[in-house]
XYZ file of C-alpha atoms in Angstrom:
734
model
C -23.111 -15.245 -23.828
C -23.509 -18.571 -21.657
C -24.129 -22.504 -21.513
C -27.123 -22.614 -23.694
C -28.091 -20.699 -26.829
C -24.367 -19.711 -28.303
C -24.644 -22.265 -30.934
C -24.887 -21.635 -34.484
C -28.495 -23.246 -34.661
C -29.281 -21.214 -31.315
C -27.577 -17.826 -32.976
C -29.241 -18.051 -36.556
C -26.754 -20.053 -37.935
C -24.602 -18.931 -40.975
C -26.649 -16.154 -41.282
C -24.716 -14.523 -37.912
C -21.209 -15.116 -37.812
C -19.380 -15.565 -34.864
C -15.515 -14.258 -35.041
C -13.950 -11.898 -33.245
C -15.463 -8.551 -34.521
C -17.375 -5.780 -32.562
C -20.137 -6.092 -34.642
C -20.492 -10.080 -34.319
C -20.210 -10.531 -30.621
C -22.296 -8.179 -30.033
C -24.805 -9.828 -31.732
C -24.120 -13.323 -30.534
C -23.473 -11.770 -27.027
C -25.886 -9.211 -26.261
C -29.230 -10.043 -28.365
C -29.286 -13.706 -27.149
C -28.301 -13.778 -23.410
C -31.765 -14.960 -22.888
C -30.702 -18.545 -23.749
C -29.016 -18.901 -20.457
C -32.519 -19.347 -18.882
C -34.243 -21.068 -21.857
C -32.555 -23.480 -23.829
C -30.431 -26.614 -22.839
C -28.292 -26.124 -25.553
C -24.893 -28.264 -25.426
C -22.514 -27.570 -23.131
C -19.901 -28.989 -25.031
C -20.679 -26.627 -27.840
C -21.230 -23.626 -25.375
C -17.296 -24.544 -24.833
C -15.576 -25.360 -28.231
C -17.101 -21.739 -29.297
C -15.440 -19.848 -26.396
C -12.290 -22.345 -27.155
C -12.803 -21.198 -31.233
C -13.570 -18.079 -31.097
C -12.704 -15.860 -28.130
C -9.732 -17.645 -26.718
C -5.916 -15.772 -27.249
C -3.324 -18.292 -26.078
C 0.106 -17.609 -25.222
C -0.293 -13.950 -24.022
C 3.135 -13.466 -22.352
C 2.241 -10.227 -20.659
C -1.242 -11.760 -18.961
C 1.342 -11.742 -15.654
C 1.496 -7.530 -15.778
C -2.625 -7.449 -15.409
C -1.951 -9.409 -11.924
C 1.536 -6.517 -10.955
C 1.813 -4.868 -7.699
C 0.224 -1.444 -8.461
C 3.822 0.273 -7.065
C 7.301 0.016 -8.229
C 8.241 -0.821 -4.809
C 5.673 -3.384 -4.417
C 6.584 -5.046 -7.713
C 9.976 -5.259 -6.419
C 9.091 -6.693 -3.777
C 7.123 -9.438 -5.570
C 10.348 -10.079 -7.754
C 12.515 -10.527 -4.297
C 9.931 -12.929 -2.816
C 9.760 -14.836 -6.065
C 13.146 -15.266 -5.672
C 13.279 -16.344 -2.738
C 10.164 -19.032 -2.645
C 11.795 -20.588 -5.490
C 15.206 -20.616 -4.472
C 13.767 -22.369 -0.874
C 11.698 -25.037 -3.045
C 14.992 -25.484 -5.042
C 16.810 -26.435 -1.791
C 14.283 -28.564 -0.683
C 13.675 -30.546 -3.545
C 17.809 -31.013 -3.607
C 17.647 -32.214 0.234
C 19.761 -29.176 0.606
C 19.686 -26.634 4.069
C 17.997 -23.219 3.861
C 20.915 -20.490 4.693
C 21.317 -19.065 7.789
C 18.698 -16.322 8.992
C 16.026 -17.316 6.257
C 13.334 -17.223 8.773
C 11.566 -20.227 6.870
C 10.124 -23.762 8.918
C 12.117 -26.513 6.777
C 9.430 -28.892 9.425
C 6.536 -27.428 7.899
C 7.583 -26.661 4.111
C 9.346 -30.314 4.046
C 5.926 -32.260 3.259
C 4.783 -30.147 1.139
C 7.843 -30.005 -0.956
C 7.552 -34.322 -1.354
C 4.484 -33.223 -2.793
C 5.709 -30.947 -5.375
C 8.971 -33.357 -6.042
C 6.682 -35.653 -7.133
C 4.920 -33.387 -9.714
C 8.256 -32.577 -10.716
C 8.578 -36.118 -12.119
C 5.551 -36.026 -13.516
C 6.428 -35.258 -17.867
C 3.445 -34.912 -20.362
C 1.195 -38.138 -18.547
C -0.084 -39.432 -15.613
C -2.667 -42.446 -15.169
C -4.819 -40.184 -13.152
C -5.511 -36.677 -12.516
C -6.305 -36.922 -8.983
C -3.167 -36.970 -7.837
C -2.702 -33.526 -9.439
C -5.120 -31.758 -7.010
C -2.906 -32.367 -4.163
C 0.004 -31.640 -5.773
C -0.697 -28.537 -6.598
C -2.370 -27.964 -3.360
C 1.036 -28.429 -1.878
C 2.651 -25.790 -4.101
C -0.099 -23.428 -3.439
C 0.619 -24.240 0.422
C 4.357 -23.858 0.564
C 4.343 -20.548 -1.665
C 1.737 -19.476 0.883
C 4.193 -20.501 3.906
C 7.365 -19.084 2.957
C 4.798 -15.416 2.286
C 3.774 -15.693 5.838
C 7.651 -16.112 6.915
C 8.619 -13.240 4.900
C 5.508 -11.386 6.146
C 6.803 -11.468 9.473
C 10.196 -9.609 8.236
C 7.638 -6.196 8.109
C 7.109 -6.774 4.057
C 4.389 -4.651 3.920
C 3.524 -4.850 0.158
C 1.859 -8.855 1.121
C -1.971 -8.079 0.766
C -3.144 -11.677 1.421
C -2.265 -15.391 1.508
C -3.773 -17.800 -1.122
C -5.139 -21.217 0.274
C -6.769 -24.222 -1.935
C -9.625 -26.218 -1.006
C -9.622 -29.553 1.423
C -11.930 -30.758 -0.934
C -11.266 -31.455 -4.949
C -13.519 -33.009 -7.352
C -16.737 -31.377 -5.349
C -19.771 -29.534 -6.169
C -19.877 -26.665 -4.202
C -22.873 -26.319 -1.853
C -24.243 -23.044 -3.426
C -24.346 -24.897 -7.380
C -27.208 -24.670 -9.158
C -26.208 -27.451 -11.850
C -24.940 -30.668 -11.624
C -20.814 -29.388 -12.547
C -17.712 -30.295 -10.003
C -14.580 -28.485 -9.556
C -11.479 -30.054 -8.721
C -9.643 -27.330 -6.774
C -11.119 -24.079 -5.427
C -8.631 -21.190 -4.429
C -9.455 -18.505 -1.973
C -7.758 -15.747 -0.015
C -7.269 -15.431 3.949
C -5.574 -12.842 6.210
C -1.463 -13.054 6.377
C -2.037 -13.671 10.256
C -4.313 -16.823 9.344
C -3.277 -20.238 9.599
C -1.616 -22.056 6.322
C -3.537 -25.000 5.536
C -6.034 -26.291 3.083
C -9.708 -24.774 4.441
C -13.331 -26.404 3.835
C -14.341 -24.499 0.460
C -17.757 -24.993 -0.236
C -19.134 -21.514 -1.786
C -18.725 -20.505 -5.335
C -19.432 -17.200 -2.657
C -15.970 -17.510 -1.262
C -13.424 -18.364 -4.085
C -11.131 -16.796 -5.535
C -10.818 -18.507 -8.798
C -11.145 -22.171 -9.888
C -8.653 -24.599 -10.985
C -9.050 -27.873 -13.194
C -6.858 -30.826 -13.967
C -6.374 -32.900 -16.862
C -3.712 -35.844 -16.818
C -2.236 -35.009 -20.035
C -0.639 -32.351 -21.968
C -2.768 -32.878 -24.919
C -5.358 -32.088 -23.031
C -5.339 -28.986 -22.438
C -8.216 -27.779 -24.565
C -10.670 -29.943 -22.454
C -9.053 -28.466 -20.173
C -9.866 -25.000 -20.681
C -13.198 -26.208 -21.969
C -14.159 -26.787 -18.098
C -13.119 -24.160 -16.470
C -15.159 -22.166 -18.829
C -18.057 -24.084 -18.071
C -17.741 -23.984 -14.254
C -16.401 -20.346 -13.981
C -19.648 -19.048 -14.998
C -20.752 -19.846 -11.035
C -18.816 -17.515 -9.799
C -20.281 -14.476 -11.320
C -23.544 -15.813 -9.956
C -22.131 -15.561 -6.439
C -19.810 -12.912 -6.344
C -21.855 -9.460 -7.266
C -18.426 -7.589 -7.257
C -16.905 -9.407 -9.663
C -15.694 -7.648 -12.569
C -13.678 -10.223 -14.098
C -12.358 -13.854 -13.189
C -9.122 -15.746 -12.691
C -8.608 -19.581 -13.431
C -5.686 -22.087 -13.629
C -5.862 -25.189 -16.037
C -3.263 -27.946 -15.098
C -2.798 -30.573 -17.730
C -0.316 -33.184 -16.499
C 3.274 -31.038 -15.509
C 2.027 -27.982 -17.357
C -0.194 -25.121 -15.782
C -1.708 -22.309 -18.286
C -3.622 -19.490 -15.792
C -6.596 -17.854 -17.632
C -8.237 -14.342 -16.957
C -11.590 -14.088 -18.505
C -13.057 -10.583 -19.059
C -16.297 -9.173 -20.829
C -15.226 -9.851 -24.431
C -12.478 -12.159 -24.808
C -10.533 -15.069 -23.011
C -6.510 -14.665 -22.461
C -4.444 -17.751 -21.517
C -0.583 -17.749 -20.345
C 2.361 -19.492 -21.857
C 2.704 -22.981 -20.232
C 4.367 -23.346 -17.011
C 5.722 -26.817 -16.750
C 6.252 -27.985 -13.279
C 9.093 -30.604 -14.433
C 11.689 -26.980 -15.277
C 12.944 -24.932 -13.243
C 11.289 -21.811 -15.552
C 8.309 -23.022 -15.180
C 7.756 -23.583 -11.369
C 9.615 -20.207 -10.823
C 6.601 -18.503 -12.987
C 4.595 -20.736 -11.215
C 5.523 -18.890 -7.573
C 5.379 -15.601 -9.441
C 1.446 -16.297 -10.069
C 0.547 -16.721 -6.615
C 3.166 -14.151 -5.603
C 1.242 -11.497 -7.772
C -1.855 -12.284 -6.065
C -1.135 -12.578 -2.877
C 0.341 -8.876 -3.858
C -1.723 -7.064 -6.054
C -4.515 -4.587 -5.219
C -7.938 -6.301 -4.764
C -8.968 -5.003 -8.239
C -6.640 -6.653 -10.124
C -7.842 -9.705 -8.731
C -11.420 -9.029 -10.776
C -13.067 -7.424 -7.638
C -15.014 -3.494 -8.046
C -13.342 -0.953 -5.857
C -16.686 0.361 -5.633
C -18.490 -2.316 -3.831
C -17.739 -4.013 -0.811
C -18.982 -7.044 0.683
C -20.500 -7.282 3.492
C -19.262 -10.013 5.883
C -21.999 -11.291 8.302
C -25.661 -10.523 8.751
C -25.481 -8.411 11.700
C -23.126 -6.293 10.172
C -25.424 -4.457 8.439
C -29.488 -3.566 9.099
C -31.236 -3.265 6.317
C -34.910 -1.480 7.564
C -34.567 -3.386 10.575
C -35.140 -6.941 8.581
C -32.173 -9.222 9.636
C -34.239 -12.023 9.938
C -36.330 -11.120 6.626
C -36.216 -13.713 4.342
C -36.175 -11.866 1.474
C -32.783 -10.181 2.403
C -29.313 -12.098 0.833
C -27.162 -13.900 2.654
C -24.143 -11.845 1.443
C -25.315 -8.182 0.689
C -22.775 -5.443 -0.308
C -22.686 -1.806 0.376
C -22.302 0.260 -3.432
C -21.338 3.711 -4.471
C -23.239 5.561 -7.210
C -22.147 8.472 -9.078
C -25.132 10.745 -11.005
C -23.088 12.475 -14.004
C -25.553 15.733 -13.757
C -25.507 16.078 -9.619
C -21.659 15.089 -9.452
C -22.491 13.462 -6.694
C -21.641 10.034 -5.054
C -25.088 8.372 -2.813
C -23.962 5.064 -0.918
C -26.263 2.394 -1.152
C -26.417 -1.637 0.805
C -28.004 -3.960 -1.353
C -31.201 -6.156 0.293
C -31.299 -9.223 -2.393
C -30.275 -9.478 -6.335
C -33.109 -9.627 -9.041
C -30.449 -10.388 -11.585
C -27.578 -12.023 -11.450
C -24.464 -11.429 -13.885
C -24.324 -15.924 -14.412
C -22.771 -15.475 -18.131
C -18.807 -15.437 -18.300
C -19.133 -13.198 -21.285
C -21.198 -10.139 -21.856
C -22.712 -6.799 -20.157
C -22.428 -8.541 -16.968
C -26.199 -7.164 -15.783
C -26.283 -7.342 -12.589
C -29.535 -5.598 -11.121
C -29.844 -5.073 -6.946
C -32.909 -4.427 -4.354
C -31.063 -2.026 -2.446
C -31.762 0.858 0.342
C -29.590 4.179 1.200
C -26.730 3.662 3.812
C -26.252 5.637 6.427
C -23.063 4.404 7.156
C -24.297 4.252 10.993
C -26.307 2.218 14.154
C -28.888 0.834 11.820
C -27.071 0.525 8.405
C -29.326 1.744 6.034
C -32.699 3.449 5.679
C -35.090 4.740 3.120
C -37.178 3.619 0.243
C -36.116 0.642 -1.449
C -34.804 1.456 -5.055
C -33.511 -0.948 -8.136
C -29.559 -0.370 -9.017
C -28.308 -1.602 -12.170
C -24.861 -2.504 -12.780
C -23.787 -3.161 -16.127
C -20.887 -2.908 -18.481
C -21.704 -1.695 -21.908
C -20.009 -0.756 -24.983
C -19.190 2.706 -25.335
C -16.943 5.048 -27.693
C -15.766 7.318 -25.704
C -17.026 7.372 -22.323
C -16.389 11.025 -21.331
C -19.086 12.410 -22.402
C -22.855 10.919 -23.144
C -23.199 9.004 -26.171
C -26.773 9.702 -28.050
C -27.630 5.997 -26.745
C -27.454 5.945 -23.093
C -29.659 4.802 -20.659
C -28.946 7.333 -17.867
C -29.719 9.848 -20.484
C -33.108 8.715 -21.914
C -34.257 8.012 -18.533
C -33.209 11.119 -17.054
C -35.493 13.014 -19.930
C -38.328 10.553 -19.126
C -38.334 12.119 -15.570
C -37.883 15.608 -16.557
C -40.615 15.242 -18.464
C -43.247 13.464 -16.498
C -42.341 15.888 -13.549
C -44.011 18.555 -15.675
C -46.844 16.135 -16.839
C -47.485 13.358 -14.325
C -48.896 10.535 -15.893
C -51.681 7.637 -14.539
C -49.610 5.223 -15.380
C -46.289 4.532 -13.301
C -42.994 4.190 -14.919
C -39.286 4.217 -14.210
C -38.105 7.336 -11.720
C -34.260 8.067 -12.240
C -32.899 8.983 -8.834
C -29.079 8.805 -9.091
C -27.103 7.757 -12.827
C -23.719 7.635 -14.358
C -20.375 5.900 -14.919
C -19.255 4.523 -11.967
C -15.815 6.391 -10.920
C -13.323 5.114 -9.354
C -12.119 8.712 -7.861
C -15.607 10.911 -7.427
C -12.967 13.711 -7.460
C -10.596 12.745 -10.408
C -13.603 13.470 -13.247
C -11.614 10.745 -15.902
C -11.369 8.344 -13.312
C -14.439 6.315 -15.182
C -14.034 2.893 -15.166
C -13.655 1.418 -18.171
C -12.116 -1.378 -20.313
C -8.957 1.047 -20.229
C -8.392 1.339 -16.844
C -7.919 -2.809 -16.467
C -5.395 -2.755 -19.562
C -3.891 0.458 -18.475
C -3.248 -1.178 -15.438
C -1.048 -3.803 -16.607
C 0.830 -0.790 -19.199
C -0.693 -2.440 -22.262
C -2.624 -0.694 -24.627
C -5.800 -1.310 -25.397
C -6.605 -0.916 -29.357
C -10.530 -1.267 -31.159
C -11.233 -4.067 -32.989
C -11.447 -4.552 -36.391
C -14.643 -3.344 -38.003
C -14.382 -6.479 -40.707
C -15.717 -9.590 -38.975
C -13.647 -12.019 -40.963
C -10.541 -10.426 -39.782
C -8.108 -11.605 -36.866
C -7.542 -9.527 -33.821
C -4.603 -9.083 -31.578
C -5.022 -10.014 -28.280
C -5.199 -6.017 -26.422
C -7.559 -5.335 -29.777
C -10.433 -4.912 -27.331
C -14.134 -3.413 -27.465
C -13.862 -0.382 -25.133
C -16.903 -0.864 -22.348
C -17.765 1.728 -20.026
C -19.123 0.016 -16.430
C -22.550 2.438 -15.692
C -25.091 2.662 -12.497
C -28.822 3.481 -12.461
C -30.614 3.641 -9.591
C -34.648 3.969 -9.902
C -37.400 3.045 -8.430
C -40.190 2.020 -7.981
C -39.255 -1.949 -7.000
C -40.923 -4.869 -9.629
C -41.035 -8.201 -9.643
C -40.880 -10.765 -11.887
C -43.716 -10.597 -15.092
C -44.094 -14.689 -13.506
C -45.304 -13.252 -10.041
C -48.851 -12.773 -11.194
C -51.551 -14.888 -9.926
C -53.723 -15.282 -12.959
C -54.270 -14.249 -16.677
C -56.291 -11.470 -15.554
C -53.463 -10.012 -13.671
C -51.084 -10.347 -16.717
C -53.394 -8.811 -19.003
C -53.473 -6.026 -16.625
C -49.659 -5.797 -16.262
C -48.907 -6.089 -20.110
C -51.533 -2.881 -20.574
C -50.287 -1.000 -17.814
C -46.418 -1.430 -19.455
C -47.622 -0.711 -23.246
C -49.556 2.647 -21.553
C -46.147 3.501 -20.292
C -44.472 2.888 -23.653
C -46.775 4.472 -25.773
C -47.059 7.630 -23.128
C -42.777 7.463 -23.294
C -43.178 7.658 -27.036
C -45.642 10.190 -27.825
C -44.152 12.985 -25.103
C -40.586 12.162 -25.151
C -39.893 10.167 -28.077
C -38.466 7.432 -26.837
C -38.702 4.209 -28.798
C -38.313 1.439 -26.414
C -37.099 -1.463 -28.713
C -37.205 -4.434 -26.435
C -40.456 -5.404 -25.066
C -39.856 -8.904 -23.395
C -41.008 -10.639 -20.334
C -37.661 -9.864 -18.799
C -38.379 -5.732 -19.285
C -41.924 -5.488 -17.744
C -42.421 -5.967 -14.160
C -45.004 -6.483 -11.530
C -45.760 -3.880 -9.152
C -47.769 -4.350 -6.060
C -48.621 -2.093 -3.171
C -50.208 -4.848 -1.217
C -50.556 -8.277 -1.356
C -54.702 -7.976 -2.590
C -54.179 -4.864 -4.280
C -54.010 -5.112 -8.346
C -51.054 -5.586 -9.919
C -49.500 -2.772 -12.228
C -47.395 -3.000 -15.175
C -43.858 -1.325 -14.930
C -41.563 -1.456 -18.632
C -37.778 -0.814 -17.420
C -34.707 -1.362 -19.400
C -33.925 1.332 -21.921
C -30.503 -0.525 -22.556
C -31.191 -0.331 -26.366
C -33.532 2.100 -26.158
C -33.205 5.237 -29.227
C -34.678 8.983 -29.472
C -36.261 9.425 -32.479
C -38.113 12.723 -34.501
C -41.658 13.069 -32.695
C -43.086 13.553 -35.866
C -41.985 10.480 -37.441
C -41.813 8.300 -34.518
C -38.962 6.159 -36.118
C -35.677 5.133 -36.403
C -33.436 3.191 -38.951
C -33.136 -0.223 -39.816
C -30.897 -2.094 -36.561
C -31.153 -5.499 -34.535
C -31.807 -4.693 -31.115
C -34.165 -6.839 -28.581
C -34.722 -9.858 -27.024
C -34.866 -13.560 -28.730
C -38.235 -14.955 -29.657
C -40.171 -11.660 -29.102
C -38.360 -9.473 -31.843
C -40.261 -8.589 -34.857
C -40.029 -10.404 -38.024
C -38.239 -7.454 -39.549
C -36.349 -6.934 -36.971
C -34.642 -10.628 -36.698
C -34.190 -9.821 -40.756
C -32.608 -6.270 -40.598
C -35.366 -5.043 -42.910
C -35.010 -2.471 -45.066
C -37.453 -0.304 -43.812
C -37.793 2.014 -40.058
C -38.356 0.686 -37.048
C -41.719 1.966 -35.369
C -43.929 1.135 -32.802
C -45.115 -1.375 -34.315
C -42.480 -3.534 -33.999
C -42.502 -3.309 -30.285
C -46.214 -4.319 -30.361
C -45.371 -7.288 -31.904
C -43.179 -8.246 -29.645
C -46.204 -7.819 -26.888
C -48.160 -10.094 -29.111
C -45.193 -12.903 -29.226
C -45.160 -11.911 -24.805
C -48.391 -12.832 -24.913
C -48.381 -16.029 -26.876
C -45.316 -17.131 -24.955
C -46.732 -17.375 -21.531
C -49.794 -18.640 -23.048
C -47.905 -21.396 -24.128
C -45.727 -22.447 -21.540
C -47.438 -20.895 -18.847
C -47.186 -17.683 -16.759
C -46.031 -18.575 -14.196
C -43.984 -21.791 -15.337
C -40.183 -22.542 -14.659
C -37.546 -22.300 -17.397
C -37.684 -25.787 -17.450
C -41.081 -26.688 -17.352
C -41.123 -24.379 -20.220
C -38.642 -26.626 -22.297
C -40.415 -29.582 -21.609
C -44.236 -27.699 -22.873
C -42.204 -26.595 -26.052
C -41.359 -29.930 -27.338
C -44.131 -30.355 -29.411
C -45.439 -26.807 -30.092
C -45.152 -25.051 -33.169
C -43.916 -22.011 -30.985
C -40.725 -23.540 -29.920
C -39.375 -22.638 -33.898
C -39.261 -18.929 -32.661
C -36.136 -19.403 -30.894
C -34.177 -22.262 -32.838
C -32.901 -22.213 -36.438
C -31.285 -19.883 -38.684
C -32.387 -16.467 -39.262
C -34.458 -17.095 -42.198
C -35.886 -20.542 -40.242
C -37.187 -17.938 -37.177
C -38.345 -15.749 -39.931
C -40.406 -18.092 -42.099
C -41.907 -19.905 -39.534
C -43.389 -16.385 -37.673
C -44.525 -15.331 -40.963
C -46.674 -18.471 -41.524
C -47.920 -18.572 -38.299
C -49.241 -15.108 -38.204
C -50.276 -14.349 -41.759
C -53.835 -15.029 -41.069
C -56.044 -15.062 -38.125
C -56.824 -18.971 -39.374
C -53.368 -19.776 -39.179
C -52.736 -18.039 -36.318
C -55.436 -19.729 -34.505
C -54.685 -22.772 -36.001
C -51.033 -22.964 -35.304
C -50.076 -21.158 -32.497
C -53.540 -20.315 -30.254
C -54.806 -23.908 -30.026
C -50.708 -24.722 -28.336
C -52.099 -22.442 -25.102
C -52.720 -23.665 -21.831
C -56.437 -25.288 -21.677
C -57.074 -23.175 -18.646
C -56.811 -19.945 -20.002
C -59.997 -18.140 -21.437
C -58.829 -14.522 -21.505
C -55.767 -14.610 -23.422
C -56.513 -17.030 -26.217
C -59.174 -13.874 -27.117
C -57.090 -10.880 -26.349
C -53.976 -12.617 -28.573
C -56.040 -12.992 -31.276
C -57.722 -9.164 -30.982
C -54.091 -8.349 -31.130
C -53.513 -10.263 -34.054
C -55.884 -9.212 -35.921
C -54.790 -5.437 -35.060
C -51.713 -6.027 -36.131
C -51.794 -7.990 -39.213
C -55.403 -7.610 -40.058
C -55.334 -4.376 -41.473
C -57.079 -3.888 -45.254
C -53.855 -2.110 -46.143
C -51.551 -4.054 -45.339
C -52.796 -7.551 -44.382
C -51.456 -10.783 -44.011
C -47.076 -11.568 -43.179
C -45.770 -13.688 -45.670
C -43.945 -12.284 -48.638
C -46.005 -12.170 -52.211
C -44.825 -14.465 -55.203
C -42.916 -12.346 -57.554
C -44.665 -12.748 -60.936
C -42.664 -13.452 -64.188
C -42.908 -11.950 -67.719
C -44.916 -14.305 -70.329
C -42.033 -15.989 -72.691
C -44.332 -15.235 -75.755
C -43.889 -11.511 -74.983
C -40.450 -11.593 -75.211
C -38.529 -8.598 -76.083
C -35.799 -8.057 -78.836
C -33.129 -9.282 -76.369
C -35.010 -12.222 -75.660
C -34.281 -12.406 -71.731
C -37.325 -10.176 -70.263
C -38.938 -13.680 -69.565
C -36.274 -14.020 -67.116
C -36.867 -11.317 -65.213
C -39.371 -11.086 -62.371
C -41.816 -7.765 -62.876
C -43.167 -5.948 -59.776
C -44.815 -7.847 -57.135
C -46.894 -7.602 -54.490
C -44.788 -6.071 -51.155
C -43.797 -7.124 -48.079
C -46.650 -6.448 -46.011
C -44.288 -5.641 -43.125
C -42.949 -3.096 -45.267
C -46.071 -1.622 -46.322
C -47.585 -1.322 -42.658
C -45.013 1.565 -42.336
C -47.334 4.022 -44.344
C -50.211 2.718 -42.079
C -48.302 3.150 -37.979
C -50.774 5.732 -36.582
C -53.889 3.998 -37.454
C -52.490 0.126 -36.284
C -51.526 1.751 -33.019
C -55.081 3.329 -32.789
C -56.513 -0.042 -33.209
C -53.910 -2.129 -30.666
C -54.493 0.729 -28.076
C -58.102 0.289 -27.915
C -57.845 -3.727 -27.994
C -55.586 -2.692 -24.886
C -57.763 -1.103 -22.957
C -60.424 -3.146 -23.602
C -59.537 -6.001 -22.164
C -57.790 -4.485 -19.436
C -61.333 -3.490 -18.765
C -61.978 -7.420 -18.830
C -59.430 -8.904 -16.524
C -60.387 -5.798 -14.161
C -64.150 -7.045 -14.182
C -62.595 -10.818 -14.103
C -60.650 -9.721 -10.629
C -63.910 -7.995 -9.005
C -65.992 -10.909 -10.453
């Protein structure tokens, strides 16, 4: 779920419900994630949706998610809260500290002046800007007091919180136009307590958004949501996020998980209880384990380029500035292997959902050179689960293991994703039950997570959350985006090889992929001048099927705008290879229209006057009606879609037309449109007099009829692929 593609318009209007149930959330969050890169939807609609359908307010137990791990730590946090609150109230009342407090009145008094002004703000203030300073003074006051406490050997304090010296600014690593009001970061106990330069999302604990009125709490939360997904983009080890919203004298803490957003009750700074509660939040964030701040304990950020030498490539431009060591556990061998990331392929830049991340990495040696061996791809994802203690039927690791074992015995000519390590992320490899799941987060707070209701129209309690399991797989070879092909001939070769891999996996392993898209076909090159190869990846929604039938039950899966018509409509007909071949045709058409290497922004500009734009916007019926019309005949297809291809392409139009003819031109089930129903003749009414109002059996849906001719149609499609792969190779060699 992201800033774009989350409105009703983008997700299918009234035909796809945006409610809090498991089913509706997965349809919205998972199936339409592609819109982050392809649509420029109104950001306010995005935030409105988050407020209306995914936000739970006034959660009394939210603070427990940040409590220290031990009873002794929790007792120390309560004591520190009382101590700091007493110190603050004494300064606000211009009273002296008791003897032996260890506090420096001179350093705290300037901060207390700003806090005192904040306590007088009440329900509104002319401008939000003074709130930035008031809040920063509050944070530094707490940090200074904790530093004094730590000097007395309080071992439970893990860090101090500091505020940024910049306010209402755009971080230097931002890729959008949004400004954040205040950023919070952490430092060691021994560091100086002061406002710090904080110009990177990568270094922020959380974002703080402020508004000048209590009544603008919704606006503050909306802005917080909009800005916070940049933390996921730049912090690859964040599992969930915290944030703060300030509305005049009221402060809200916000916790952002995969499927919902939780808001604390208002902390009113003009009242003693509200000030004491905000102090306790800051104290607990200073004392809790790092994982309760939302950081992944199995990923460790590498500080500085010199700390890890990736294959001797410290000066390699293709290496991220910030890298991580990452533990990967294999469920089958029960062994853990440590890698170090080299560059990020896919960041988790959306607020809700699976938070899929992909890295290029190498084996971590733990000495001298830091890492060694061949490059691999690590995929990190939070997937919906039933009982993560055993392998359920839909498990990408299990499917990749089957592919690996099958092709070990019968090595194919094509490349394929080779599993190296795969399984659940384990917080303690020696403890088989220590699988990283949503329950771990809730159990740490002493809260029982409950499965959400199956009825999409039923409101759920805040702790009714989807169970997600954290999984990590390591594969090779390493590929690049399909948009790195240099010309149309290379694109056809890459697509042909990927589909050859697809057919081989289906026929030999009995695995139906179900998500052919531009994201899931990569380019692999052995050298700069070598002809590229195509690699099919991402078996998240793939399923095992009967080797004889090679089909599966109806179910919506895939990525817009490449989903087949039957898939979008969830027609009551088995899903077969033809749905994936239809997706391939849409991939060809999409890339041929926007340009095979166009940036997404250029793509949107090119689509303005193209009919193909209707494949991704509108209700479910509007999208499928458009596709049926465009695909119904060769003439329709060529006039409506192919005419919109980039003029410089010569092979792609012929390739697309040939695929279309094979897929929609079979004489047994031609076309894509529904046939008109035939109604009875009024003159031949029966005795009941109502036969003329009943439709008689008309032509079947051709998309249903083609299910009886799958093998024949697939064979023709494979011939088309072979033919144009040869043409493309000849063009490259010419």
